[in-house]
Amino acid sequence: MKYQVLAETYAAIERTTSRLQMTARLADLFRATPKADIARVVYLTQGKLYPDFEGIEIGVAEKSAVRAVAQATGVKEEVVARRLGREGDLGTVAEALRANRARTRPVLTVDQVHEALDRAAHASGSGAQTTRLAAIAALLKRAAPLEARYLVRTVTGKLRLGAGDMTVLDALADVYGGGREARHDVERAYNLTSDLGFVAERIARGGLAALRKISVVVGKPIRPMLAERLGDPHEILQKLGGRCIAEFKYDGERLQIHRQGTDVQIYSRRLERISTQYPDVVDLVHRHLRARRAIIEGEVVAVDPDSGDLRSFQELMPRRRKYRIAEAAREIPTALFAFDALYLDGRDLTREPYARRRAALQRAITPTDRFRLATSREVSDPEALQEFFEEAIQEGCEGLMCKASGGIYRAGARGWLWIKFKREYRSEMSEPVDLVVVGAFHGRGRRAGAYGALLMAAYDPQGDRFSTVCKCGSGFSDKDLAGLPRRLKPYMRKGPDPRVSSRLKPDVWCSPGLVLEIVGAEITLSPVHTAGWDRFRKGSGLAIRFPRFTGRYRDDKGPEDATPVAEIAAMYRRRLRRTA
Ligand code: ATP
């Protein structure tokens, strides 16, 4: 097939703003395309060589493209650059320059264009720039003027015809599926594979019947299922038919993991291949995923290496990088919380109800601290949902994902089968507080043999009690950690001190004595901590989220001088008022 046919279609599409017209022009193009070329034609029409997830970009800087145009047309580089400065579009500059010397008949084929651009895109190493330039210049030398316009735009990433994925799908349905009734099946195939060229080739060769047989493919990312959002537990349960599977909504990065034996690939929420960013996750999959061929989804979250506590999304962000990856993985360890299975050892699970997918996922994973299923609970009562929500917040999560247990996996769709239950607000806790140590937890990992976290309490002078508000494992230097046993020793005791009110059971109990300065992100309701119990809601206390030791031991304060519970309640109330 001649590339000129594509160039003429592009020119026609450029002349219109009507989506119907665009679809019609694309449909004409597809009709004229031999089956063997259809995938390449679809990719090229989108300014690409392969589906996005392959991550292969032609990506030539405009400056290099100027050089290629100069080489191909025999015009000085400065002249090309000057014209570009005047006209603003290197495509039309190349077109005009080629018009002066082009042969009359277009000779380039789609195959040749794709092959040459592919060579340019894959050039690597020290001679990459030269190879790239040579491949493009050679192509331009053989191009008719109109072809030159679009080739230049393609290599510089500026093709942008305005015909998006959905328009291409419309045209494919029209040409090969017999009309718009086929649109649903075409889109389904696309949602399952994220690969327009693949879908085009299937339907071109085998019609709708072949298209309907497409199921998930290991190695082709599935467009993610998305959630609606509500803030009220009653409403959520009502939408989901009175009951749901509620899961912790982790605050990290969504990963779609594809495994084919020893090959593990990871895709981001936007379906970019990011396997190299997470060598730790790849390793976890090798060691703990029992299925040899699998597509699963999960959230990767930064964790404190010593306490295992979840860290905020911001702390995961430095993991998005191209260099010094191993170092970042060491500095910011992660845990993976799996929440869906779309394919396991030969079984496409996307049409199975969620409860069954989850059960299959559970069987497929050997759980560890670093890789396990998202914490979940079956809930049918709004109170229980609210309580679980607070537990999630307390654990460092963003809220809950409430899922219809009978819901299928609706790839690429946002709908009411999943509902996110998040708070509408978030507020900083600006002031540090002084809290009393009432217990300690043994450390794990690097902190084995030392304390991993301390149970901290505020003081309630009315009842003369110390009520817990957080478990704090962050902010301690190595020196602090080494010194803790000595500091805590005078206060250690067998059971809880009678003045301490705690629903948590630490490994070691302490009498109130040692006061530390703590900062946190905010105050939340909590079913775990006892400060202000029943005050704002029955069965809930108040807690400090993401607590961190500031490094200041308040040896100048006795336990009764610690921040009063009433003050923490006031901070919580202030936030409520601000968000009302
Ligand atoms: P969206 O992804 O819905 O367009 P968004 O980017 O604002 O919107 P969120 O509001 O944070 O995302 O909610 C959806 C995201 O929550 C998912 O894409 C996923 O990354 C994350 N998530 C965390 N835990 C879960 C879970 N248990 N089940 C599903 N998704 C979860």
Tab-separated table of C-alpha atoms in Angstrom, residues 90-494:
chain	number	residue	atom	x	y	z
A	90	LEU	CA	8.456	22.013	9.733
A	91	GLY	CA	5.983	19.716	7.966
A	92	THR	CA	4.872	22.357	5.490
A	93	VAL	CA	8.451	23.633	5.106
A	94	ALA	CA	9.565	20.134	4.101
A	95	GLU	CA	6.573	19.857	1.784
A	96	ALA	CA	7.467	23.093	-0.021
A	97	LEU	CA	11.134	22.201	-0.296
A	98	ARG	CA	10.327	18.771	-1.669
A	99	ALA	CA	7.950	20.307	-4.197
A	100	ASN	CA	10.959	21.902	-5.864
A	101	ARG	CA	12.594	18.624	-6.594
A	102	ALA	CA	10.206	15.731	-6.047
A	103	ARG	CA	9.636	13.104	-8.632
A	104	THR	CA	6.130	13.007	-10.019
A	105	ARG	CA	4.990	9.602	-8.820
A	106	PRO	CA	4.872	8.739	-5.117
A	107	VAL	CA	6.832	5.570	-4.480
A	108	LEU	CA	6.916	5.047	-0.717
A	109	THR	CA	4.962	2.140	0.745
A	110	VAL	CA	3.499	1.914	4.246
A	111	ASP	CA	5.833	-0.964	4.870
A	112	GLN	CA	8.926	1.024	3.977
A	113	VAL	CA	7.842	3.995	6.059
A	114	HIS	CA	7.129	1.856	9.094
A	115	GLU	CA	10.371	-0.036	8.707
A	116	ALA	CA	12.493	3.117	8.388
A	117	LEU	CA	10.828	4.855	11.321
A	118	ASP	CA	11.193	1.689	13.363
A	119	ARG	CA	14.912	1.669	12.625
A	120	ALA	CA	15.111	5.287	13.744
A	121	ALA	CA	13.166	4.583	16.917
A	122	HIS	CA	15.312	1.612	17.870
A	123	ALA	CA	18.655	3.278	17.222
A	124	SER	CA	20.664	3.257	20.405
A	125	GLY	CA	24.174	3.752	21.672
A	126	SER	CA	26.742	6.302	20.601
A	127	GLY	CA	25.849	6.353	16.914
A	128	ALA	CA	22.102	6.551	17.558
A	129	GLN	CA	21.706	10.134	16.487
A	130	THR	CA	23.460	9.547	13.158
A	131	THR	CA	21.505	6.372	12.423
A	132	ARG	CA	18.241	8.086	13.217
A	133	LEU	CA	19.022	11.055	11.045
A	134	ALA	CA	20.157	8.893	8.127
A	135	ALA	CA	17.010	6.758	8.242
A	136	ILE	CA	14.723	9.779	8.241
A	137	ALA	CA	16.646	11.704	5.611
A	138	ALA	CA	16.618	8.665	3.307
A	139	LEU	CA	12.863	8.427	3.719
A	140	LEU	CA	12.337	12.124	3.032
A	141	LYS	CA	14.512	11.915	-0.068
A	142	ARG	CA	12.025	9.521	-1.599
A	143	ALA	CA	8.906	11.302	-0.371
A	144	ALA	CA	6.392	13.196	-2.453
A	145	PRO	CA	5.679	16.719	-1.068
A	146	LEU	CA	2.489	15.812	0.794
A	147	GLU	CA	4.156	12.718	2.200
A	148	ALA	CA	7.063	14.819	3.423
A	149	ARG	CA	4.628	17.038	5.342
A	150	TYR	CA	3.230	14.107	7.336
A	151	LEU	CA	6.472	12.194	7.693
A	152	VAL	CA	8.097	15.199	9.310
A	153	ARG	CA	5.147	15.701	11.643
A	154	THR	CA	5.194	12.025	12.533
A	155	VAL	CA	8.880	11.923	13.438
A	156	THR	CA	8.652	15.082	15.520
A	157	GLY	CA	5.557	13.798	17.354
A	158	LYS	CA	3.257	16.446	15.866
A	159	LEU	CA	0.931	14.473	13.662
A	160	ARG	CA	-2.106	15.146	15.863
A	161	LEU	CA	-4.917	14.666	13.379
A	162	GLY	CA	-7.598	15.023	16.001
A	163	ALA	CA	-8.901	11.523	15.339
A	164	GLY	CA	-8.594	9.847	18.715
A	165	ASP	CA	-8.951	6.203	19.729
A	166	MET	CA	-12.717	6.413	19.816
A	167	THR	CA	-12.919	7.730	16.240
A	168	VAL	CA	-10.694	4.920	15.031
A	169	LEU	CA	-12.957	2.412	16.806
A	170	ASP	CA	-16.012	3.952	15.124
A	171	ALA	CA	-14.401	3.645	11.714
A	172	LEU	CA	-13.361	0.035	12.340
A	173	ALA	CA	-16.901	-0.870	13.399
A	174	ASP	CA	-18.280	0.761	10.261
A	175	VAL	CA	-15.897	-0.930	7.856
A	176	TYR	CA	-15.531	-4.423	9.277
A	177	GLY	CA	-18.345	-4.859	11.739
A	178	GLY	CA	-21.202	-3.792	9.499
A	179	GLY	CA	-22.017	-0.586	11.366
A	180	ARG	CA	-22.450	0.981	14.758
A	181	GLU	CA	-24.045	-2.093	16.293
A	182	ALA	CA	-20.572	-3.574	16.278
A	183	ARG	CA	-19.174	-0.626	18.202
A	184	HIS	CA	-19.667	-2.276	21.587
A	185	ASP	CA	-17.685	-5.388	20.640
A	186	VAL	CA	-14.924	-3.340	19.054
A	187	GLU	CA	-14.576	-1.213	22.145
A	188	ARG	CA	-14.631	-4.236	24.423
A	189	ALA	CA	-11.726	-5.767	22.484
A	190	TYR	CA	-9.843	-2.504	22.774
A	191	ASN	CA	-10.499	-2.203	26.508
A	192	LEU	CA	-9.164	-5.709	27.032
A	193	THR	CA	-5.971	-5.228	25.022
A	194	SER	CA	-5.267	-1.473	24.770
A	195	ASP	CA	-3.961	-2.194	21.290
A	196	LEU	CA	-5.825	-0.582	18.395
A	197	GLY	CA	-3.631	-2.197	15.731
A	198	PHE	CA	-4.237	-5.650	17.163
A	199	VAL	CA	-7.994	-5.069	17.309
A	200	ALA	CA	-7.993	-3.727	13.750
A	201	GLU	CA	-6.131	-6.722	12.406
A	202	ARG	CA	-8.391	-9.192	14.205
A	203	ILE	CA	-11.598	-7.674	12.917
A	204	ALA	CA	-10.173	-7.126	9.436
A	205	ARG	CA	-9.159	-10.747	9.131
A	206	GLY	CA	-11.884	-12.568	11.020
A	207	GLY	CA	-14.779	-10.136	11.286
A	208	LEU	CA	-16.905	-9.714	14.378
A	209	ALA	CA	-16.791	-13.409	15.228
A	210	ALA	CA	-13.014	-13.277	15.685
A	211	LEU	CA	-13.238	-10.037	17.583
A	212	ARG	CA	-15.714	-11.437	20.082
A	213	LYS	CA	-13.301	-14.250	20.823
A	214	ILE	CA	-10.629	-11.841	22.001
A	215	SER	CA	-9.939	-12.269	25.649
A	216	VAL	CA	-7.258	-10.830	27.842
A	217	VAL	CA	-3.706	-11.318	26.632
A	218	VAL	CA	-0.730	-11.578	28.941
A	219	GLY	CA	1.568	-8.775	27.806
A	220	LYS	CA	-1.185	-6.434	26.671
A	221	PRO	CA	-2.403	-4.218	29.502
A	222	ILE	CA	-6.117	-4.131	30.249
A	223	ARG	CA	-7.672	-0.681	30.509
A	224	PRO	CA	-8.390	-0.275	34.204
A	225	MET	CA	-11.802	-0.524	35.803
A	226	LEU	CA	-12.614	2.706	37.652
A	227	ALA	CA	-14.774	3.666	40.578
A	228	GLU	CA	-17.479	6.210	41.250
A	229	ARG	CA	-17.294	8.149	44.462
A	230	LEU	CA	-19.633	8.696	47.422
A	231	GLY	CA	-19.074	10.038	50.906
A	232	ASP	CA	-21.960	8.437	52.759
A	233	PRO	CA	-21.991	4.803	53.915
A	234	HIS	CA	-25.804	4.524	53.654
A	235	GLU	CA	-25.767	5.638	50.074
A	236	ILE	CA	-22.890	3.354	49.207
A	237	LEU	CA	-24.636	0.277	50.543
A	238	GLN	CA	-27.850	1.268	48.849
A	239	LYS	CA	-26.082	1.545	45.489
A	240	LEU	CA	-24.470	-1.844	45.955
A	241	GLY	CA	-27.672	-3.660	46.840
A	242	GLY	CA	-27.324	-3.588	50.608
A	243	ARG	CA	-23.973	-5.335	50.925
A	244	CYS	CA	-20.482	-5.123	49.533
A	245	ILE	CA	-16.908	-6.213	49.821
A	246	ALA	CA	-15.168	-3.225	51.370
A	247	GLU	CA	-11.417	-3.021	50.942
A	248	PHE	CA	-8.758	-0.714	52.241
A	249	LYS	CA	-8.058	1.930	49.630
A	250	TYR	CA	-4.288	2.146	49.710
A	251	ASP	CA	-2.593	5.396	48.852
A	252	GLY	CA	0.137	4.411	46.463
A	253	GLU	CA	0.391	3.614	42.785
A	254	ARG	CA	-1.856	1.257	40.894
A	255	LEU	CA	0.041	-1.542	39.176
A	256	GLN	CA	-1.147	-4.069	36.661
A	257	ILE	CA	1.211	-6.994	36.718
A	258	HIS	CA	1.567	-9.454	33.862
A	259	ARG	CA	3.480	-12.656	34.327
A	260	GLN	CA	4.429	-15.176	31.683
A	261	GLY	CA	6.662	-17.692	33.411
A	262	THR	CA	9.890	-15.909	34.233
A	263	ASP	CA	8.879	-12.714	32.450
A	264	VAL	CA	7.167	-10.139	34.654
A	265	GLN	CA	5.949	-6.817	33.266
A	266	ILE	CA	4.353	-4.009	35.236
A	267	TYR	CA	2.006	-1.367	33.820
A	268	SER	CA	0.967	1.907	35.400
A	269	ARG	CA	-2.563	3.305	35.752
A	270	ARG	CA	-1.928	4.972	32.368
A	271	LEU	CA	-0.727	1.657	30.989
A	272	GLU	CA	2.878	2.628	30.555
A	273	ARG	CA	5.337	-0.185	31.043
A	274	ILE	CA	7.184	0.609	34.260
A	275	SER	CA	8.658	-2.787	35.118
A	276	THR	CA	12.167	-1.416	35.575
A	277	GLN	CA	10.995	1.044	38.235
A	278	TYR	CA	9.909	-1.717	40.579
A	279	PRO	CA	12.542	-4.462	40.721
A	280	ASP	CA	11.343	-5.205	44.260
A	281	VAL	CA	7.799	-5.868	43.057
A	282	VAL	CA	9.078	-8.071	40.230
A	283	ASP	CA	10.995	-10.042	42.808
A	284	LEU	CA	7.940	-10.417	45.074
A	285	VAL	CA	5.926	-11.735	42.140
A	286	HIS	CA	8.610	-14.307	41.353
A	287	ARG	CA	8.688	-15.496	44.891
A	288	HIS	CA	5.092	-15.320	46.062
A	289	LEU	CA	2.760	-15.562	43.094
A	290	ARG	CA	1.944	-19.182	42.553
A	291	ALA	CA	0.305	-18.746	39.136
A	292	ARG	CA	2.861	-19.002	36.321
A	293	ARG	CA	0.749	-17.013	33.879
A	294	ALA	CA	-1.207	-14.215	35.426
A	295	ILE	CA	-2.604	-10.725	35.202
A	296	ILE	CA	-3.256	-9.195	38.583
A	297	GLU	CA	-3.780	-5.689	39.913
A	298	GLY	CA	-2.651	-4.138	43.129
A	299	GLU	CA	-1.512	-0.981	44.810
A	300	VAL	CA	2.144	-0.529	45.643
A	301	VAL	CA	2.697	1.537	48.776
A	302	ALA	CA	5.782	2.944	50.483
A	303	VAL	CA	6.335	1.348	53.874
A	304	ASP	CA	8.478	2.089	56.855
A	305	PRO	CA	11.198	-0.557	56.696
A	306	ASP	CA	11.282	-1.008	60.434
A	307	SER	CA	7.721	-0.863	61.635
A	308	GLY	CA	6.076	-1.989	58.390
A	309	ASP	CA	3.696	0.990	58.700
A	310	LEU	CA	2.268	2.454	55.518
A	311	ARG	CA	3.703	5.725	54.305
A	312	SER	CA	1.954	8.442	52.339
A	313	PHE	CA	1.764	8.645	48.572
A	314	GLN	CA	4.264	11.527	48.561
A	315	GLU	CA	6.873	9.259	50.034
A	316	LEU	CA	6.466	6.765	47.206
A	317	MET	CA	6.895	9.404	44.519
A	318	PRO	CA	10.720	9.402	44.394
A	319	ARG	CA	10.401	5.822	43.148
A	320	ARG	CA	9.279	7.235	39.808
A	321	ARG	CA	12.651	7.573	38.193
A	322	LYS	CA	14.884	6.326	35.429
A	323	TYR	CA	18.225	6.273	37.203
A	324	ARG	CA	19.568	5.025	40.526
A	325	ILE	CA	16.638	2.656	40.771
A	326	ALA	CA	18.239	0.057	43.014
A	327	GLU	CA	19.238	2.759	45.462
A	328	ALA	CA	15.723	4.209	45.547
A	329	ALA	CA	14.281	0.747	46.092
A	330	ARG	CA	16.555	0.338	49.092
A	331	GLU	CA	15.745	3.767	50.502
A	332	ILE	CA	12.005	3.545	49.928
A	333	PRO	CA	10.870	-0.021	50.425
A	334	THR	CA	7.352	-0.913	49.322
A	335	ALA	CA	4.572	-3.391	49.902
A	336	LEU	CA	2.137	-4.642	47.292
A	337	PHE	CA	-1.543	-5.063	48.123
A	338	ALA	CA	-3.257	-7.111	45.438
A	339	PHE	CA	-6.916	-6.354	44.784
A	340	ASP	CA	-7.871	-8.112	41.571
A	341	ALA	CA	-7.078	-11.069	39.343
A	342	LEU	CA	-7.995	-10.832	35.675
A	343	TYR	CA	-6.267	-13.899	34.375
A	344	LEU	CA	-4.745	-16.912	36.091
A	345	ASP	CA	-3.131	-19.899	34.396
A	346	GLY	CA	-5.381	-20.133	31.371
A	347	ARG	CA	-8.528	-18.670	32.942
A	348	ASP	CA	-9.854	-15.282	31.821
A	349	LEU	CA	-11.562	-14.028	34.972
A	350	THR	CA	-12.863	-10.689	33.714
A	351	ARG	CA	-16.445	-11.930	33.440
A	352	GLU	CA	-16.433	-13.688	36.801
A	353	PRO	CA	-18.063	-12.025	39.800
A	354	TYR	CA	-15.691	-10.112	42.032
A	355	ALA	CA	-16.052	-12.478	44.984
A	356	ARG	CA	-14.835	-15.318	42.805
A	357	ARG	CA	-11.955	-13.312	41.349
A	358	ARG	CA	-10.863	-12.413	44.839
A	359	ALA	CA	-11.009	-16.000	46.022
A	360	ALA	CA	-8.895	-17.056	43.022
A	361	LEU	CA	-6.424	-14.281	43.815
A	362	GLN	CA	-6.176	-15.469	47.369
A	363	ARG	CA	-5.329	-18.977	46.225
A	364	ALA	CA	-2.704	-17.641	43.833
A	365	ILE	CA	-0.646	-15.735	46.393
A	366	THR	CA	1.505	-16.983	49.241
A	367	PRO	CA	1.015	-13.983	51.492
A	368	THR	CA	3.881	-12.154	53.189
A	369	ASP	CA	4.228	-8.789	54.906
A	370	ARG	CA	5.281	-7.277	51.604
A	371	PHE	CA	2.786	-8.917	49.261
A	372	ARG	CA	-0.723	-9.836	50.202
A	373	LEU	CA	-4.353	-9.147	49.461
A	374	ALA	CA	-5.901	-5.782	50.250
A	375	THR	CA	-7.483	-5.986	53.691
A	376	SER	CA	-11.202	-6.513	53.172
A	377	ARG	CA	-14.446	-7.105	54.982
A	378	GLU	CA	-17.926	-8.069	53.854
A	379	VAL	CA	-20.255	-5.401	55.094
A	380	SER	CA	-24.003	-4.942	55.055
A	381	ASP	CA	-24.463	-2.324	57.732
A	382	PRO	CA	-23.589	1.388	57.395
A	383	GLU	CA	-22.173	1.582	60.926
A	384	ALA	CA	-19.821	-1.284	60.229
A	385	LEU	CA	-18.791	0.353	56.967
A	386	GLN	CA	-18.020	3.611	58.752
A	387	GLU	CA	-16.031	1.773	61.372
A	388	PHE	CA	-14.015	-0.118	58.786
A	389	PHE	CA	-13.405	3.182	56.998
A	390	GLU	CA	-11.867	4.611	60.136
A	391	GLU	CA	-9.724	1.555	60.580
A	392	ALA	CA	-8.469	2.081	57.034
A	393	ILE	CA	-7.641	5.735	57.716
A	394	GLN	CA	-5.890	4.744	60.869
A	395	GLU	CA	-3.739	2.255	59.005
A	396	GLY	CA	-2.568	5.026	56.672
A	397	CYS	CA	-5.037	4.337	53.866
A	398	GLU	CA	-7.139	6.867	51.991
A	399	GLY	CA	-10.456	5.245	52.764
A	400	LEU	CA	-12.281	2.277	51.296
A	401	MET	CA	-13.081	0.779	47.929
A	402	CYS	CA	-16.532	-0.715	48.152
A	403	LYS	CA	-17.143	-3.381	45.543
A	404	ALA	CA	-20.222	-5.252	44.380
A	405	SER	CA	-19.406	-8.865	45.135
A	406	GLY	CA	-21.228	-9.984	42.012
A	407	GLY	CA	-19.634	-7.369	39.754
A	408	ILE	CA	-17.635	-8.332	36.667
A	409	TYR	CA	-14.407	-6.533	35.719
A	410	ARG	CA	-15.540	-3.722	33.455
A	411	ALA	CA	-12.320	-2.836	31.675
A	412	GLY	CA	-11.935	0.831	30.797
A	413	ALA	CA	-15.183	1.844	32.462
A	414	ARG	CA	-16.074	3.982	35.451
A	415	GLY	CA	-19.190	2.695	37.129
A	416	TRP	CA	-21.100	1.875	40.274
A	417	LEU	CA	-19.708	-1.631	40.704
A	418	TRP	CA	-16.837	0.009	42.570
A	419	ILE	CA	-17.413	2.986	44.825
A	420	LYS	CA	-14.645	4.891	46.534
A	421	PHE	CA	-15.336	6.104	50.013
A	422	LYS	CA	-12.897	8.916	50.728
A	423	ARG	CA	-13.083	11.963	52.877
A	424	GLU	CA	-13.755	15.198	51.130
A	425	TYR	CA	-11.237	17.023	53.206
A	426	ARG	CA	-7.756	16.750	54.508
A	427	SER	CA	-6.180	19.083	56.986
A	428	GLU	CA	-2.760	19.587	58.361
A	429	MET	CA	-2.130	19.167	62.022
A	430	SER	CA	-0.054	22.264	62.420
A	431	GLU	CA	0.987	22.012	66.060
A	432	PRO	CA	3.078	19.247	67.543
A	433	VAL	CA	1.707	17.612	70.682
A	434	ASP	CA	3.396	16.131	73.725
A	435	LEU	CA	2.404	12.547	74.330
A	436	VAL	CA	3.189	9.944	76.931
A	437	VAL	CA	4.664	6.516	76.185
A	438	VAL	CA	2.371	3.817	77.600
A	439	GLY	CA	3.696	0.801	75.718
A	440	ALA	CA	6.111	-0.419	73.079
A	441	PHE	CA	6.068	-2.863	70.175
A	442	HIS	CA	8.994	-5.022	69.153
A	443	GLY	CA	10.625	-4.045	65.866
A	444	ARG	CA	10.920	-6.121	62.742
A	445	GLY	CA	13.424	-6.099	59.889
A	446	ARG	CA	16.224	-3.650	60.553
A	447	ARG	CA	14.734	-2.957	63.948
A	448	ALA	CA	14.609	-6.592	65.068
A	449	GLY	CA	15.795	-6.704	68.647
A	450	ALA	CA	14.856	-3.073	69.241
A	451	TYR	CA	11.514	-1.297	69.530
A	452	GLY	CA	9.637	-0.686	66.287
A	453	ALA	CA	6.934	1.643	67.576
A	454	LEU	CA	5.670	3.235	70.758
A	455	LEU	CA	2.097	3.420	71.991
A	456	MET	CA	1.398	7.063	72.771
A	457	ALA	CA	-1.305	8.601	74.952
A	458	ALA	CA	-2.801	11.983	75.762
A	459	TYR	CA	-3.883	12.899	79.278
A	460	ASP	CA	-7.449	13.308	80.448
A	461	PRO	CA	-7.352	15.280	83.730
A	462	GLN	CA	-11.072	14.811	84.513
A	463	GLY	CA	-10.830	11.051	84.598
A	464	ASP	CA	-7.113	11.094	85.450
A	465	ARG	CA	-6.485	8.664	82.629
A	466	PHE	CA	-4.049	8.283	79.784
A	467	SER	CA	-5.867	7.447	76.582
A	468	THR	CA	-4.036	6.299	73.483
A	469	VAL	CA	-3.958	8.405	70.284
A	470	CYS	CA	-1.367	6.724	68.063
A	471	LYS	CA	1.289	4.160	67.485
A	472	CYS	CA	4.422	6.024	66.500
A	473	GLY	CA	7.328	4.359	64.713
A	474	SER	CA	8.690	7.208	62.610
A	475	GLY	CA	11.180	9.951	63.254
A	476	PHE	CA	13.501	7.929	65.507
A	477	SER	CA	17.191	8.120	64.676
A	478	ASP	CA	19.404	5.086	65.177
A	479	LYS	CA	20.700	6.723	68.305
A	480	ASP	CA	17.151	7.222	69.622
A	481	LEU	CA	16.380	3.586	68.940
A	482	ALA	CA	19.482	2.346	70.667
A	483	GLY	CA	18.664	4.490	73.699
A	484	LEU	CA	14.989	3.540	74.025
A	485	PRO	CA	15.366	0.394	76.149
A	486	ARG	CA	17.393	2.380	78.687
A	487	ARG	CA	14.869	5.228	78.711
A	488	LEU	CA	11.862	2.953	79.003
A	489	LYS	CA	13.285	0.565	81.545
A	490	PRO	CA	12.249	2.534	84.651
A	491	TYR	CA	8.612	2.542	83.468
A	492	MET	CA	8.185	-1.038	82.277
A	493	ARG	CA	5.576	-3.172	83.967
A	494	LYS	CA	3.772	-6.445	83.481
